[in-house]
Structures are given as C-alpha cells and as structure tokens.
DNA sequence: GGGTACATGTAATCAGTTACATGATTTA
DNA sequence: TAAATCATGTAACTGATTACATGTACCC
C-alpha cells in the first residue's frame, strides 16, 4: 500500500495543523509556516518553532508531503501536500470528534490543591483581559468573506476567554468574602 | 544540596498532581492514587494509569517522596510526601500562574481547517451535555465544608462546559443559516 | 479449584520541548 | 565591513502514551 522507503507514522494534531496550513497556502518553508501559525491558528493551538521543522520532515518521510530543497544560498526546504496528504486531511476534517477537551489549566490545578484564590485570580485576570483585547481586535478583521471556520474558531476562543474572566472574578469575590486565604491541601475532595 | 544517589528531575504538572494528592490522603499506592484521581481531580486533569506508577517512582528518586515496599503478598509500593516534597508543593501553589491556558481543542482545530460545523457541533454537544450533567451532580455534593479549592475548580469546569455548549449551539445555528457545508480549506485565514 | 475481576507493574516507543549552533541578508 | 537581525536547522533529552505481561484475591 505504502511505497517503499516510507515510514508509517501516526498523525497527531500537530500533523494535521501542518497539513491544514499547507492546504491553505499551497507550499511553504518551515519559517513561513511559523509565520502563518503565529498570526492565525497559533492563537488557538500554538507550537514551538522547532516542531515546524521536525513535523514536515516526518510527514514527508511518510508520503504526506513533498520535500523540495532549494539549490541556491539558503537551501531552504519547501513543503507541499501530496495527494495522500490531501486525502488524510480531508478524512480528518470530515470525521467529527465527539471527545471532550479537558481544560488542563495549570491555574485551576493550583486552585484545586489549595492556592490562594485571590492572588491566582489577579494573575489570571490580567493575562485574560489582554488576551480578550487581542481577540476582539482580530474579530474586527472579519469582513464576512472567505471560509468561516477560522472565524468561528476565533469566536469560540473569545467565548472561552470571556467566561474565564467571569469565572475568575467570581472566584476572587468568593475568596474575599470568606476571607479564606489559601486553603491547606489536606482534607478530602469530592466524594 | 541534594543527598547523594538522587537524581535531579524537572517537576511537571503531573508531578504536582501526585504531590497534591499525597498531601490530601497522606500515603497511597499507585492504585489508590488512580482511584483518587478518577473521582476528583481527574475530571479536570486526567492522566493514564501508568503515569501513576512512573511518576511517584520518579519523585521518590528525586527525594520528594518516600517509597516503601510491602513485604507480604502484593508487595505494593506505598508512597508518602517527604519534607522536600511538601515544600515543593507549597512553593508551587503559592506562586500564582499568569500564563494563559490554550484550549487546544481538537474540534476547534477541525473547524478551523474546514470541518462541517453542523456535524461537528452535534458530536460535541452530545458529549458536552453528558459532561454537564455529571458536573452538576458533583456540585450537588458540596456541603460547604472542607477546602474550597476543589469546588471552585469544579465550578470553573462547569462554567467552561456551559459556555462550550452555547458556543457550539451558535456555531451550528450559523452553519445552518448560511447553509454552508464544510468550507474548503484553501483560502487565507486571519490577516 | 477454576474462572473472573481486581490489582500491579515493566518495556518500548515517540512526540514534543529545550538547548545548541551556524548561515544569510540587510543596514549603518 | 561590521553589527545586527533575520533565518534555518540539528541534537539531546525525557515525559507521556501504548502495549505487554503477570500476580493476587474473591466468588461460585
């Protein structure tokens, strides 16, 4: 099934992020991918620069991308989707995920284990408000044309940030009301 | 600083999760930790069983836990906090995190790259509603006594689920209105 | 005493992160 | 042409996941 000299690999979210970006831009070097990420999907799902060197290489090895090295000075590697890559992306997007996404929020974990809610809320709120401004600015750029997906995703992110703000405001308020400092982490939790 | 024969390790969220649980329950075997996780913090930050074998071992190696092997039949390993472990946990909880937690939501990533919003929303909503019921039941168990942290964290999780539901409902509605099926993933995103 | 569920671990693999190292282009 | 910045990669490490493998207790 798979042409010789190709490795079977498992496709991760990172893989699809790369495939998806390449579907949008046609072809790109890792550096260009990084730029793309930073001003689009990276606000939702960021990743370190080095992954944008490693992951395309991996995908090319497995036949999802073509890799094409420039001959001149920079000798950049240029990647583009193969048919196989396009199909994989298509299959992926057209299969709805039912899975619930855990928050995995470090601040909530600290809160769970007894951090001072008021201090934590302050730190979180300042960051969240900055983030909200950024998102609102970006949303203003939507002129209603082009694919809706990115904008809807951005809207979802905005909802999330807004809710987080309300949540932490409430937590801070409750914390101040009960005057409880950090609660000791030694009693039992939810039964 | 560090007693001989001990490895320096980096403490990850998983590490603190284990430290935190042990602070709550005193001592435990990996199996008991797993049970604890499943009915408390695991709803917020889950992890595979095997990590609850690997991580305590790692922590013990580095002097954060004592490891104590039973002599009888099961020969279970039993872990408890050392002073060093308790301090590390304390330091961690008392240092507020400002960092923003990305959603890293697979469904939103698919949406971004052109998945059909209506289908995706259906899948997500069914899962989210189940999750909401579970959280509501758990919240009913709060009798107001004991540390507030876990309950506040649960409240935050509930807010998050509720918002997600509203978000996906809106996405589905918009998707139906514009009648747009899955949008092709080939135009440009946020400028 | 045989089956089933509960309990306990190890091994192999690998994606992702951090750190290191260098080359090319522009501008002052 | 020197400095600064932009660009491009590789290497080492390691935490996390998946898969494998076994042992103990209980129940009928």
PDB file of N, CA and C in Angstrom, chain A residues 18-119:
ATOM      1  N   UNK A  18      -0.154  21.112  10.381  1.00  0.00           N
ATOM      2  CA  UNK A  18       0.755  21.358   9.259  1.00  0.00           C
ATOM      3  C   UNK A  18       0.061  21.068   7.933  1.00  0.00           C
ATOM      4  N   UNK A  19      -0.616  19.954   7.858  1.00  0.00           N
ATOM      5  CA  UNK A  19      -1.334  19.630   6.620  1.00  0.00           C
ATOM      6  C   UNK A  19      -2.349  20.718   6.301  1.00  0.00           C
ATOM      7  N   UNK A  20      -3.063  21.151   7.309  1.00  0.00           N
ATOM      8  CA  UNK A  20      -4.094  22.153   7.100  1.00  0.00           C
ATOM      9  C   UNK A  20      -3.518  23.473   6.609  1.00  0.00           C
ATOM     10  N   UNK A  21      -2.437  23.883   7.198  1.00  0.00           N
ATOM     11  CA  UNK A  21      -1.814  25.126   6.766  1.00  0.00           C
ATOM     12  C   UNK A  21      -1.336  25.018   5.330  1.00  0.00           C
ATOM     13  N   UNK A  22      -0.728  23.898   5.015  1.00  0.00           N
ATOM     14  CA  UNK A  22      -0.239  23.744   3.650  1.00  0.00           C
ATOM     15  C   UNK A  22      -1.389  23.695   2.649  1.00  0.00           C
ATOM     16  N   UNK A  23      -2.511  23.175   3.077  1.00  0.00           N
ATOM     17  CA  UNK A  23      -3.675  23.191   2.191  1.00  0.00           C
ATOM     18  C   UNK A  23      -4.096  24.630   1.916  1.00  0.00           C
ATOM     19  N   UNK A  24      -3.920  25.479   2.918  1.00  0.00           N
ATOM     20  CA  UNK A  24      -4.303  26.876   2.740  1.00  0.00           C
ATOM     21  C   UNK A  24      -3.320  27.661   1.891  1.00  0.00           C
ATOM     22  N   UNK A  25      -2.044  27.442   2.127  1.00  0.00           N
ATOM     23  CA  UNK A  25      -1.057  28.305   1.468  1.00  0.00           C
ATOM     24  C   UNK A  25      -0.380  27.663   0.261  1.00  0.00           C
ATOM     25  N   UNK A  26      -0.660  26.395   0.023  1.00  0.00           N
ATOM     26  CA  UNK A  26      -0.059  25.755  -1.142  1.00  0.00           C
ATOM     27  C   UNK A  26       1.281  25.131  -0.870  1.00  0.00           C
ATOM     28  N   UNK A  27       2.265  25.939  -0.595  1.00  0.00           N
ATOM     29  CA  UNK A  27       3.567  25.401  -0.219  1.00  0.00           C
ATOM     30  C   UNK A  27       4.267  26.398   0.667  1.00  0.00           C
ATOM     31  N   UNK A  28       5.202  25.899   1.451  1.00  0.00           N
ATOM     32  CA  UNK A  28       5.864  26.787   2.400  1.00  0.00           C
ATOM     33  C   UNK A  28       7.118  26.162   2.971  1.00  0.00           C
ATOM     34  N   UNK A  29       8.009  27.015   3.426  1.00  0.00           N
ATOM     35  CA  UNK A  29       9.170  26.582   4.185  1.00  0.00           C
ATOM     36  C   UNK A  29       8.769  26.586   5.658  1.00  0.00           C
ATOM     37  N   UNK A  30       9.545  25.904   6.484  1.00  0.00           N
ATOM     38  CA  UNK A  30       9.230  25.913   7.908  1.00  0.00           C
ATOM     39  C   UNK A  30       9.098  27.325   8.460  1.00  0.00           C
ATOM     40  N   UNK A  31       9.956  28.172   8.011  1.00  0.00           N
ATOM     41  CA  UNK A  31       9.894  29.550   8.518  1.00  0.00           C
ATOM     42  C   UNK A  31       8.568  30.222   8.159  1.00  0.00           C
ATOM     43  N   UNK A  32       8.156  30.024   6.942  1.00  0.00           N
ATOM     44  CA  UNK A  32       6.877  30.604   6.530  1.00  0.00           C
ATOM     45  C   UNK A  32       5.716  29.989   7.295  1.00  0.00           C
ATOM     46  N   UNK A  33       5.829  28.699   7.537  1.00  0.00           N
ATOM     47  CA  UNK A  33       4.793  28.052   8.340  1.00  0.00           C
ATOM     48  C   UNK A  33       4.707  28.708   9.711  1.00  0.00           C
ATOM     49  N   UNK A  34       5.856  28.950  10.273  1.00  0.00           N
ATOM     50  CA  UNK A  34       5.876  29.574  11.594  1.00  0.00           C
ATOM     51  C   UNK A  34       5.154  30.922  11.566  1.00  0.00           C
ATOM     52  N   UNK A  35       5.418  31.686  10.540  1.00  0.00           N
ATOM     53  CA  UNK A  35       4.751  32.981  10.435  1.00  0.00           C
ATOM     54  C   UNK A  35       3.244  32.819  10.314  1.00  0.00           C
ATOM     55  N   UNK A  36       2.852  31.875   9.478  1.00  0.00           N
ATOM     56  CA  UNK A  36       1.426  31.584   9.325  1.00  0.00           C
ATOM     57  C   UNK A  36       0.794  31.234  10.668  1.00  0.00           C
ATOM     58  N   UNK A  37       1.434  30.327  11.349  1.00  0.00           N
ATOM     59  CA  UNK A  37       0.917  29.886  12.644  1.00  0.00           C
ATOM     60  C   UNK A  37       0.755  31.063  13.587  1.00  0.00           C
ATOM     61  N   UNK A  38       1.779  31.889  13.650  1.00  0.00           N
ATOM     62  CA  UNK A  38       1.763  32.972  14.628  1.00  0.00           C
ATOM     63  C   UNK A  38       0.608  33.933  14.431  1.00  0.00           C
ATOM     64  N   UNK A  39       0.189  34.078  13.201  1.00  0.00           N
ATOM     65  CA  UNK A  39      -0.887  35.054  13.018  1.00  0.00           C
ATOM     66  C   UNK A  39      -2.227  34.411  12.692  1.00  0.00           C
ATOM     67  N   UNK A  40      -2.327  33.124  12.838  1.00  0.00           N
ATOM     68  CA  UNK A  40      -3.644  32.525  12.631  1.00  0.00           C
ATOM     69  C   UNK A  40      -3.930  31.459  13.681  1.00  0.00           C
ATOM     70  N   UNK A  41      -3.751  30.229  13.320  1.00  0.00           N
ATOM     71  CA  UNK A  41      -4.170  29.139  14.191  1.00  0.00           C
ATOM     72  C   UNK A  41      -3.380  29.056  15.500  1.00  0.00           C
ATOM     73  N   UNK A  42      -2.239  29.716  15.519  1.00  0.00           N
ATOM     74  CA  UNK A  42      -1.411  29.682  16.714  1.00  0.00           C
ATOM     75  C   UNK A  42      -2.078  30.276  17.940  1.00  0.00           C
ATOM     76  N   UNK A  43      -3.046  31.125  17.714  1.00  0.00           N
ATOM     77  CA  UNK A  43      -3.745  31.715  18.856  1.00  0.00           C
ATOM     78  C   UNK A  43      -4.633  30.681  19.545  1.00  0.00           C
ATOM     79  N   UNK A  44      -4.891  29.645  18.803  1.00  0.00           N
ATOM     80  CA  UNK A  44      -5.773  28.597  19.300  1.00  0.00           C
ATOM     81  C   UNK A  44      -4.955  27.373  19.711  1.00  0.00           C
ATOM     82  N   UNK A  45      -3.918  27.134  18.976  1.00  0.00           N
ATOM     83  CA  UNK A  45      -3.109  25.940  19.178  1.00  0.00           C
ATOM     84  C   UNK A  45      -1.679  26.271  18.773  1.00  0.00           C
ATOM     85  N   UNK A  46      -0.901  26.676  19.726  1.00  0.00           N
ATOM     86  CA  UNK A  46       0.445  27.107  19.397  1.00  0.00           C
ATOM     87  C   UNK A  46       1.412  25.938  19.459  1.00  0.00           C
ATOM     88  N   UNK A  47       2.562  26.160  18.879  1.00  0.00           N
ATOM     89  CA  UNK A  47       3.584  25.125  18.963  1.00  0.00           C
ATOM     90  C   UNK A  47       4.939  25.743  18.715  1.00  0.00           C
ATOM     91  N   UNK A  48       5.981  25.140  19.276  1.00  0.00           N
ATOM     92  CA  UNK A  48       7.310  25.714  19.157  1.00  0.00           C
ATOM     93  C   UNK A  48       7.818  25.627  17.722  1.00  0.00           C
ATOM     94  N   UNK A  49       8.656  26.573  17.396  1.00  0.00           N
ATOM     95  CA  UNK A  49       9.223  26.669  16.071  1.00  0.00           C
ATOM     96  C   UNK A  49       9.839  25.357  15.601  1.00  0.00           C
ATOM     97  N   UNK A  50      10.523  24.721  16.495  1.00  0.00           N
ATOM     98  CA  UNK A  50      11.254  23.516  16.086  1.00  0.00           C
ATOM     99  C   UNK A  50      10.325  22.436  15.544  1.00  0.00           C
ATOM    100  N   UNK A  51       9.107  22.459  16.003  1.00  0.00           N
ATOM    101  CA  UNK A  51       8.152  21.458  15.507  1.00  0.00           C
ATOM    102  C   UNK A  51       7.843  21.663  14.034  1.00  0.00           C
ATOM    103  N   UNK A  52       7.966  22.887  13.612  1.00  0.00           N
ATOM    104  CA  UNK A  52       7.655  23.178  12.220  1.00  0.00           C
ATOM    105  C   UNK A  52       8.830  22.845  11.307  1.00  0.00           C
ATOM    106  N   UNK A  53       9.930  22.441  11.915  1.00  0.00           N
ATOM    107  CA  UNK A  53      10.987  21.826  11.132  1.00  0.00           C
ATOM    108  C   UNK A  53      10.839  20.309  11.190  1.00  0.00           C
ATOM    109  N   UNK A  54      10.590  19.812  12.369  1.00  0.00           N
ATOM    110  CA  UNK A  54      10.547  18.359  12.556  1.00  0.00           C
ATOM    111  C   UNK A  54       9.320  17.714  11.920  1.00  0.00           C
ATOM    112  N   UNK A  55       8.179  18.333  12.112  1.00  0.00           N
ATOM    113  CA  UNK A  55       6.944  17.685  11.681  1.00  0.00           C
ATOM    114  C   UNK A  55       6.819  17.560  10.159  1.00  0.00           C
ATOM    115  N   UNK A  56       7.090  18.599   9.402  1.00  0.00           N
ATOM    116  CA  UNK A  56       7.033  18.426   7.953  1.00  0.00           C
ATOM    117  C   UNK A  56       8.001  17.350   7.461  1.00  0.00           C
ATOM    118  N   UNK A  57       9.155  17.269   8.063  1.00  0.00           N
ATOM    119  CA  UNK A  57      10.112  16.235   7.664  1.00  0.00           C
ATOM    120  C   UNK A  57       9.510  14.853   7.886  1.00  0.00           C
ATOM    121  N   UNK A  58       8.905  14.708   9.056  1.00  0.00           N
ATOM    122  CA  UNK A  58       8.240  13.454   9.384  1.00  0.00           C
ATOM    123  C   UNK A  58       7.137  13.134   8.376  1.00  0.00           C
ATOM    124  N   UNK A  59       6.337  14.131   8.077  1.00  0.00           N
ATOM    125  CA  UNK A  59       5.224  13.933   7.153  1.00  0.00           C
ATOM    126  C   UNK A  59       5.723  13.608   5.744  1.00  0.00           C
ATOM    127  N   UNK A  60       6.815  14.214   5.368  1.00  0.00           N
ATOM    128  CA  UNK A  60       7.363  13.945   4.038  1.00  0.00           C
ATOM    129  C   UNK A  60       7.850  12.504   3.960  1.00  0.00           C
ATOM    130  N   UNK A  61       8.548  12.084   5.003  1.00  0.00           N
ATOM    131  CA  UNK A  61       9.008  10.697   5.111  1.00  0.00           C
ATOM    132  C   UNK A  61       7.891   9.697   4.877  1.00  0.00           C
ATOM    133  N   UNK A  62       6.721  10.052   5.344  1.00  0.00           N
ATOM    134  CA  UNK A  62       5.601   9.117   5.274  1.00  0.00           C
ATOM    135  C   UNK A  62       4.728   9.364   4.052  1.00  0.00           C
ATOM    136  N   UNK A  63       5.175  10.263   3.202  1.00  0.00           N
ATOM    137  CA  UNK A  63       4.481  10.432   1.930  1.00  0.00           C
ATOM    138  C   UNK A  63       3.312  11.393   1.936  1.00  0.00           C
ATOM    139  N   UNK A  64       3.180  12.186   2.972  1.00  0.00           N
ATOM    140  CA  UNK A  64       2.066  13.131   3.009  1.00  0.00           C
ATOM    141  C   UNK A  64       2.448  14.470   2.390  1.00  0.00           C
ATOM    142  N   UNK A  65       3.740  14.699   2.311  1.00  0.00           N
ATOM    143  CA  UNK A  65       4.221  15.955   1.739  1.00  0.00           C
ATOM    144  C   UNK A  65       5.348  15.667   0.747  1.00  0.00           C
ATOM    145  N   UNK A  66       5.545  16.592  -0.144  1.00  0.00           N
ATOM    146  CA  UNK A  66       6.767  16.557  -0.940  1.00  0.00           C
ATOM    147  C   UNK A  66       7.757  17.514  -0.297  1.00  0.00           C
ATOM    148  N   UNK A  67       9.002  17.099  -0.302  1.00  0.00           N
ATOM    149  CA  UNK A  67      10.047  17.956   0.249  1.00  0.00           C
ATOM    150  C   UNK A  67      10.966  18.329  -0.891  1.00  0.00           C
ATOM    151  N   UNK A  68      11.334  19.586  -0.909  1.00  0.00           N
ATOM    152  CA  UNK A  68      11.972  20.106  -2.082  1.00  0.00           C
ATOM    153  C   UNK A  68      13.016  21.105  -1.634  1.00  0.00           C
ATOM    154  N   UNK A  69      14.267  20.754  -1.813  1.00  0.00           N
ATOM    155  CA  UNK A  69      15.310  21.619  -1.281  1.00  0.00           C
ATOM    156  C   UNK A  69      15.797  22.619  -2.328  1.00  0.00           C
ATOM    157  N   UNK A  70      15.840  23.870  -1.925  1.00  0.00           N
ATOM    158  CA  UNK A  70      16.360  24.882  -2.847  1.00  0.00           C
ATOM    159  C   UNK A  70      17.842  24.650  -3.094  1.00  0.00           C
ATOM    160  N   UNK A  71      18.287  25.023  -4.292  1.00  0.00           N
ATOM    161  CA  UNK A  71      19.687  24.806  -4.631  1.00  0.00           C
ATOM    162  C   UNK A  71      20.562  26.013  -4.304  1.00  0.00           C
ATOM    163  N   UNK A  72      19.969  27.183  -4.250  1.00  0.00           N
ATOM    164  CA  UNK A  72      20.754  28.404  -4.040  1.00  0.00           C
ATOM    165  C   UNK A  72      21.141  28.605  -2.579  1.00  0.00           C
ATOM    166  N   UNK A  73      21.509  29.805  -2.246  1.00  0.00           N
ATOM    167  CA  UNK A  73      22.078  30.184  -0.955  1.00  0.00           C
ATOM    168  C   UNK A  73      21.448  29.556   0.280  1.00  0.00           C
ATOM    169  N   UNK A  74      20.210  29.886   0.534  1.00  0.00           N
ATOM    170  CA  UNK A  74      19.573  29.458   1.783  1.00  0.00           C
ATOM    171  C   UNK A  74      19.323  27.951   1.858  1.00  0.00           C
ATOM    172  N   UNK A  75      19.194  27.388   0.676  1.00  0.00           N
ATOM    173  CA  UNK A  75      18.938  25.947   0.619  1.00  0.00           C
ATOM    174  C   UNK A  75      17.765  25.542   1.520  1.00  0.00           C
ATOM    175  N   UNK A  76      16.726  26.338   1.472  1.00  0.00           N
ATOM    176  CA  UNK A  76      15.554  26.043   2.292  1.00  0.00           C
ATOM    177  C   UNK A  76      14.857  24.778   1.828  1.00  0.00           C
ATOM    178  N   UNK A  77      14.141  24.197   2.775  1.00  0.00           N
ATOM    179  CA  UNK A  77      13.273  23.072   2.418  1.00  0.00           C
ATOM    180  C   UNK A  77      11.863  23.610   2.204  1.00  0.00           C
ATOM    181  N   UNK A  78      11.282  23.206   1.125  1.00  0.00           N
ATOM    182  CA  UNK A  78       9.977  23.709   0.744  1.00  0.00           C
ATOM    183  C   UNK A  78       9.010  22.526   0.720  1.00  0.00           C
ATOM    184  N   UNK A  79       7.907  22.657   1.401  1.00  0.00           N
ATOM    185  CA  UNK A  79       6.976  21.542   1.503  1.00  0.00           C
ATOM    186  C   UNK A  79       5.650  21.831   0.824  1.00  0.00           C
ATOM    187  N   UNK A  80       5.032  20.775   0.309  1.00  0.00           N
ATOM    188  CA  UNK A  80       3.695  20.912  -0.265  1.00  0.00           C
ATOM    189  C   UNK A  80       2.945  19.593  -0.070  1.00  0.00           C
ATOM    190  N   UNK A  81       1.628  19.650  -0.087  1.00  0.00           N
ATOM    191  CA  UNK A  81       0.804  18.459   0.086  1.00  0.00           C
ATOM    192  C   UNK A  81       0.943  17.509  -1.095  1.00  0.00           C
ATOM    193  N   UNK A  82       0.948  16.233  -0.803  1.00  0.00           N
ATOM    194  CA  UNK A  82       0.758  15.239  -1.850  1.00  0.00           C
ATOM    195  C   UNK A  82      -0.723  14.870  -1.859  1.00  0.00           C
ATOM    196  N   UNK A  83      -1.098  14.032  -2.786  1.00  0.00           N
ATOM    197  CA  UNK A  83      -2.477  13.591  -2.826  1.00  0.00           C
ATOM    198  C   UNK A  83      -2.821  12.858  -1.526  1.00  0.00           C
ATOM    199  N   UNK A  84      -1.890  12.011  -1.135  1.00  0.00           N
ATOM    200  CA  UNK A  84      -2.048  11.295   0.124  1.00  0.00           C
ATOM    201  C   UNK A  84      -2.287  12.248   1.303  1.00  0.00           C
ATOM    202  N   UNK A  85      -1.541  13.331   1.312  1.00  0.00           N
ATOM    203  CA  UNK A  85      -1.688  14.311   2.379  1.00  0.00           C
ATOM    204  C   UNK A  85      -3.048  14.989   2.336  1.00  0.00           C
ATOM    205  N   UNK A  86      -3.465  15.329   1.129  1.00  0.00           N
ATOM    206  CA  UNK A  86      -4.747  15.995   0.983  1.00  0.00           C
ATOM    207  C   UNK A  86      -5.889  15.081   1.435  1.00  0.00           C
ATOM    208  N   UNK A  87      -5.759  13.817   1.074  1.00  0.00           N
ATOM    209  CA  UNK A  87      -6.788  12.851   1.483  1.00  0.00           C
ATOM    210  C   UNK A  87      -6.846  12.701   3.003  1.00  0.00           C
ATOM    211  N   UNK A  88      -5.676  12.603   3.605  1.00  0.00           N
ATOM    212  CA  UNK A  88      -5.626  12.436   5.061  1.00  0.00           C
ATOM    213  C   UNK A  88      -6.298  13.613   5.757  1.00  0.00           C
ATOM    214  N   UNK A  89      -6.006  14.793   5.289  1.00  0.00           N
ATOM    215  CA  UNK A  89      -6.598  15.991   5.870  1.00  0.00           C
ATOM    216  C   UNK A  89      -8.118  15.971   5.697  1.00  0.00           C
ATOM    217  N   UNK A  90      -8.522  15.620   4.514  1.00  0.00           N
ATOM    218  CA  UNK A  90      -9.947  15.556   4.196  1.00  0.00           C
ATOM    219  C   UNK A  90     -10.659  14.554   5.101  1.00  0.00           C
ATOM    220  N   UNK A  91     -10.057  13.390   5.240  1.00  0.00           N
ATOM    221  CA  UNK A  91     -10.648  12.364   6.096  1.00  0.00           C
ATOM    222  C   UNK A  91     -10.787  12.882   7.519  1.00  0.00           C
ATOM    223  N   UNK A  92      -9.760  13.564   7.947  1.00  0.00           N
ATOM    224  CA  UNK A  92      -9.732  14.046   9.324  1.00  0.00           C
ATOM    225  C   UNK A  92     -10.806  15.099   9.576  1.00  0.00           C
ATOM    226  N   UNK A  93     -10.868  16.095   8.715  1.00  0.00           N
ATOM    227  CA  UNK A  93     -11.854  17.155   8.939  1.00  0.00           C
ATOM    228  C   UNK A  93     -13.283  16.640   8.807  1.00  0.00           C
ATOM    229  N   UNK A  94     -13.449  15.618   7.994  1.00  0.00           N
ATOM    230  CA  UNK A  94     -14.826  15.169   7.786  1.00  0.00           C
ATOM    231  C   UNK A  94     -15.251  14.104   8.802  1.00  0.00           C
ATOM    232  N   UNK A  95     -14.422  13.843   9.786  1.00  0.00           N
ATOM    233  CA  UNK A  95     -14.800  12.928  10.864  1.00  0.00           C
ATOM    234  C   UNK A  95     -14.975  13.722  12.153  1.00  0.00           C
ATOM    235  N   UNK A  96     -16.226  13.956  12.546  1.00  0.00           N
ATOM    236  CA  UNK A  96     -16.457  14.778  13.742  1.00  0.00           C
ATOM    237  C   UNK A  96     -15.873  14.126  14.994  1.00  0.00           C
ATOM    238  N   UNK A  97     -15.262  14.923  15.822  1.00  0.00           N
ATOM    239  CA  UNK A  97     -14.728  14.453  17.099  1.00  0.00           C
ATOM    240  C   UNK A  97     -15.773  14.638  18.175  1.00  0.00           C
ATOM    241  N   UNK A  98     -16.054  13.593  18.903  1.00  0.00           N
ATOM    242  CA  UNK A  98     -17.008  13.728  19.999  1.00  0.00           C
ATOM    243  C   UNK A  98     -16.277  13.987  21.308  1.00  0.00           C
ATOM    244  N   UNK A  99     -15.033  13.690  21.320  1.00  0.00           N
ATOM    245  CA  UNK A  99     -14.258  13.743  22.557  1.00  0.00           C
ATOM    246  C   UNK A  99     -14.308  15.100  23.246  1.00  0.00           C
ATOM    247  N   UNK A 100     -14.400  15.056  24.544  1.00  0.00           N
ATOM    248  CA  UNK A 100     -14.403  16.258  25.362  1.00  0.00           C
ATOM    249  C   UNK A 100     -12.975  16.740  25.580  1.00  0.00           C
ATOM    250  N   UNK A 101     -12.776  18.015  25.427  1.00  0.00           N
ATOM    251  CA  UNK A 101     -11.439  18.565  25.637  1.00  0.00           C
ATOM    252  C   UNK A 101     -11.283  19.050  27.061  1.00  0.00           C
ATOM    253  N   UNK A 102     -10.404  18.420  27.766  1.00  0.00           N
ATOM    254  CA  UNK A 102     -10.136  18.857  29.133  1.00  0.00           C
ATOM    255  C   UNK A 102      -9.465  20.210  29.144  1.00  0.00           C
ATOM    256  N   UNK A 103      -9.725  20.956  30.209  1.00  0.00           N
ATOM    257  CA  UNK A 103      -9.110  22.271  30.301  1.00  0.00           C
ATOM    258  C   UNK A 103      -7.605  22.184  30.495  1.00  0.00           C
ATOM    259  N   UNK A 104      -7.186  21.314  31.391  1.00  0.00           N
ATOM    260  CA  UNK A 104      -5.750  21.212  31.705  1.00  0.00           C
ATOM    261  C   UNK A 104      -5.169  22.582  31.976  1.00  0.00           C
ATOM    262  N   UNK A 105      -5.829  23.256  32.864  1.00  0.00           N
ATOM    263  CA  UNK A 105      -5.447  24.607  33.221  1.00  0.00           C
ATOM    264  C   UNK A 105      -4.630  24.575  34.509  1.00  0.00           C
ATOM    265  N   UNK A 106      -3.394  25.046  34.370  1.00  0.00           N
ATOM    266  CA  UNK A 106      -2.475  25.000  35.486  1.00  0.00           C
ATOM    267  C   UNK A 106      -2.997  25.793  36.679  1.00  0.00           C
ATOM    268  N   UNK A 107      -3.634  26.921  36.390  1.00  0.00           N
ATOM    269  CA  UNK A 107      -4.147  27.758  37.467  1.00  0.00           C
ATOM    270  C   UNK A 107      -5.248  27.018  38.227  1.00  0.00           C
ATOM    271  N   UNK A 108      -6.096  26.315  37.506  1.00  0.00           N
ATOM    272  CA  UNK A 108      -7.158  25.574  38.180  1.00  0.00           C
ATOM    273  C   UNK A 108      -6.584  24.420  38.989  1.00  0.00           C
ATOM    274  N   UNK A 109      -5.515  23.850  38.478  1.00  0.00           N
ATOM    275  CA  UNK A 109      -4.877  22.766  39.222  1.00  0.00           C
ATOM    276  C   UNK A 109      -4.314  23.296  40.544  1.00  0.00           C
ATOM    277  N   UNK A 110      -3.710  24.455  40.474  1.00  0.00           N
ATOM    278  CA  UNK A 110      -3.190  25.063  41.702  1.00  0.00           C
ATOM    279  C   UNK A 110      -4.330  25.380  42.663  1.00  0.00           C
ATOM    280  N   UNK A 111      -5.389  25.914  42.088  1.00  0.00           N
ATOM    281  CA  UNK A 111      -6.551  26.232  42.907  1.00  0.00           C
ATOM    282  C   UNK A 111      -7.066  24.971  43.596  1.00  0.00           C
ATOM    283  N   UNK A 112      -7.141  23.925  42.821  1.00  0.00           N
ATOM    284  CA  UNK A 112      -7.610  22.658  43.371  1.00  0.00           C
ATOM    285  C   UNK A 112      -6.780  22.236  44.571  1.00  0.00           C
ATOM    286  N   UNK A 113      -5.490  22.452  44.468  1.00  0.00           N
ATOM    287  CA  UNK A 113      -4.611  21.990  45.534  1.00  0.00           C
ATOM    288  C   UNK A 113      -4.298  23.058  46.570  1.00  0.00           C
ATOM    289  N   UNK A 114      -5.155  24.059  46.628  1.00  0.00           N
ATOM    290  CA  UNK A 114      -5.083  24.949  47.771  1.00  0.00           C
ATOM    291  C   UNK A 114      -4.443  26.310  47.583  1.00  0.00           C
ATOM    292  N   UNK A 115      -4.199  26.717  46.331  1.00  0.00           N
ATOM    293  CA  UNK A 115      -3.618  28.045  46.134  1.00  0.00           C
ATOM    294  C   UNK A 115      -4.573  29.143  46.588  1.00  0.00           C
ATOM    295  N   UNK A 116      -4.021  30.293  46.888  1.00  0.00           N
ATOM    296  CA  UNK A 116      -4.832  31.434  47.283  1.00  0.00           C
ATOM    297  C   UNK A 116      -5.641  31.918  46.089  1.00  0.00           C
ATOM    298  N   UNK A 117      -6.956  31.833  46.175  1.00  0.00           N
ATOM    299  CA  UNK A 117      -7.810  32.166  45.039  1.00  0.00           C
ATOM    300  C   UNK A 117      -7.688  33.629  44.611  1.00  0.00           C
ATOM    301  N   UNK A 118      -7.506  34.511  45.558  1.00  0.00           N
ATOM    302  CA  UNK A 118      -7.467  35.930  45.207  1.00  0.00           C
ATOM    303  C   UNK A 118      -6.208  36.270  44.413  1.00  0.00           C
ATOM    304  N   UNK A 119      -5.083  35.798  44.896  1.00  0.00           N
ATOM    305  CA  UNK A 119      -3.833  36.065  44.179  1.00  0.00           C
ATOM    306  C   UNK A 119      -3.838  35.440  42.793  1.00  0.00           C
TER     307      UNK A 119
END
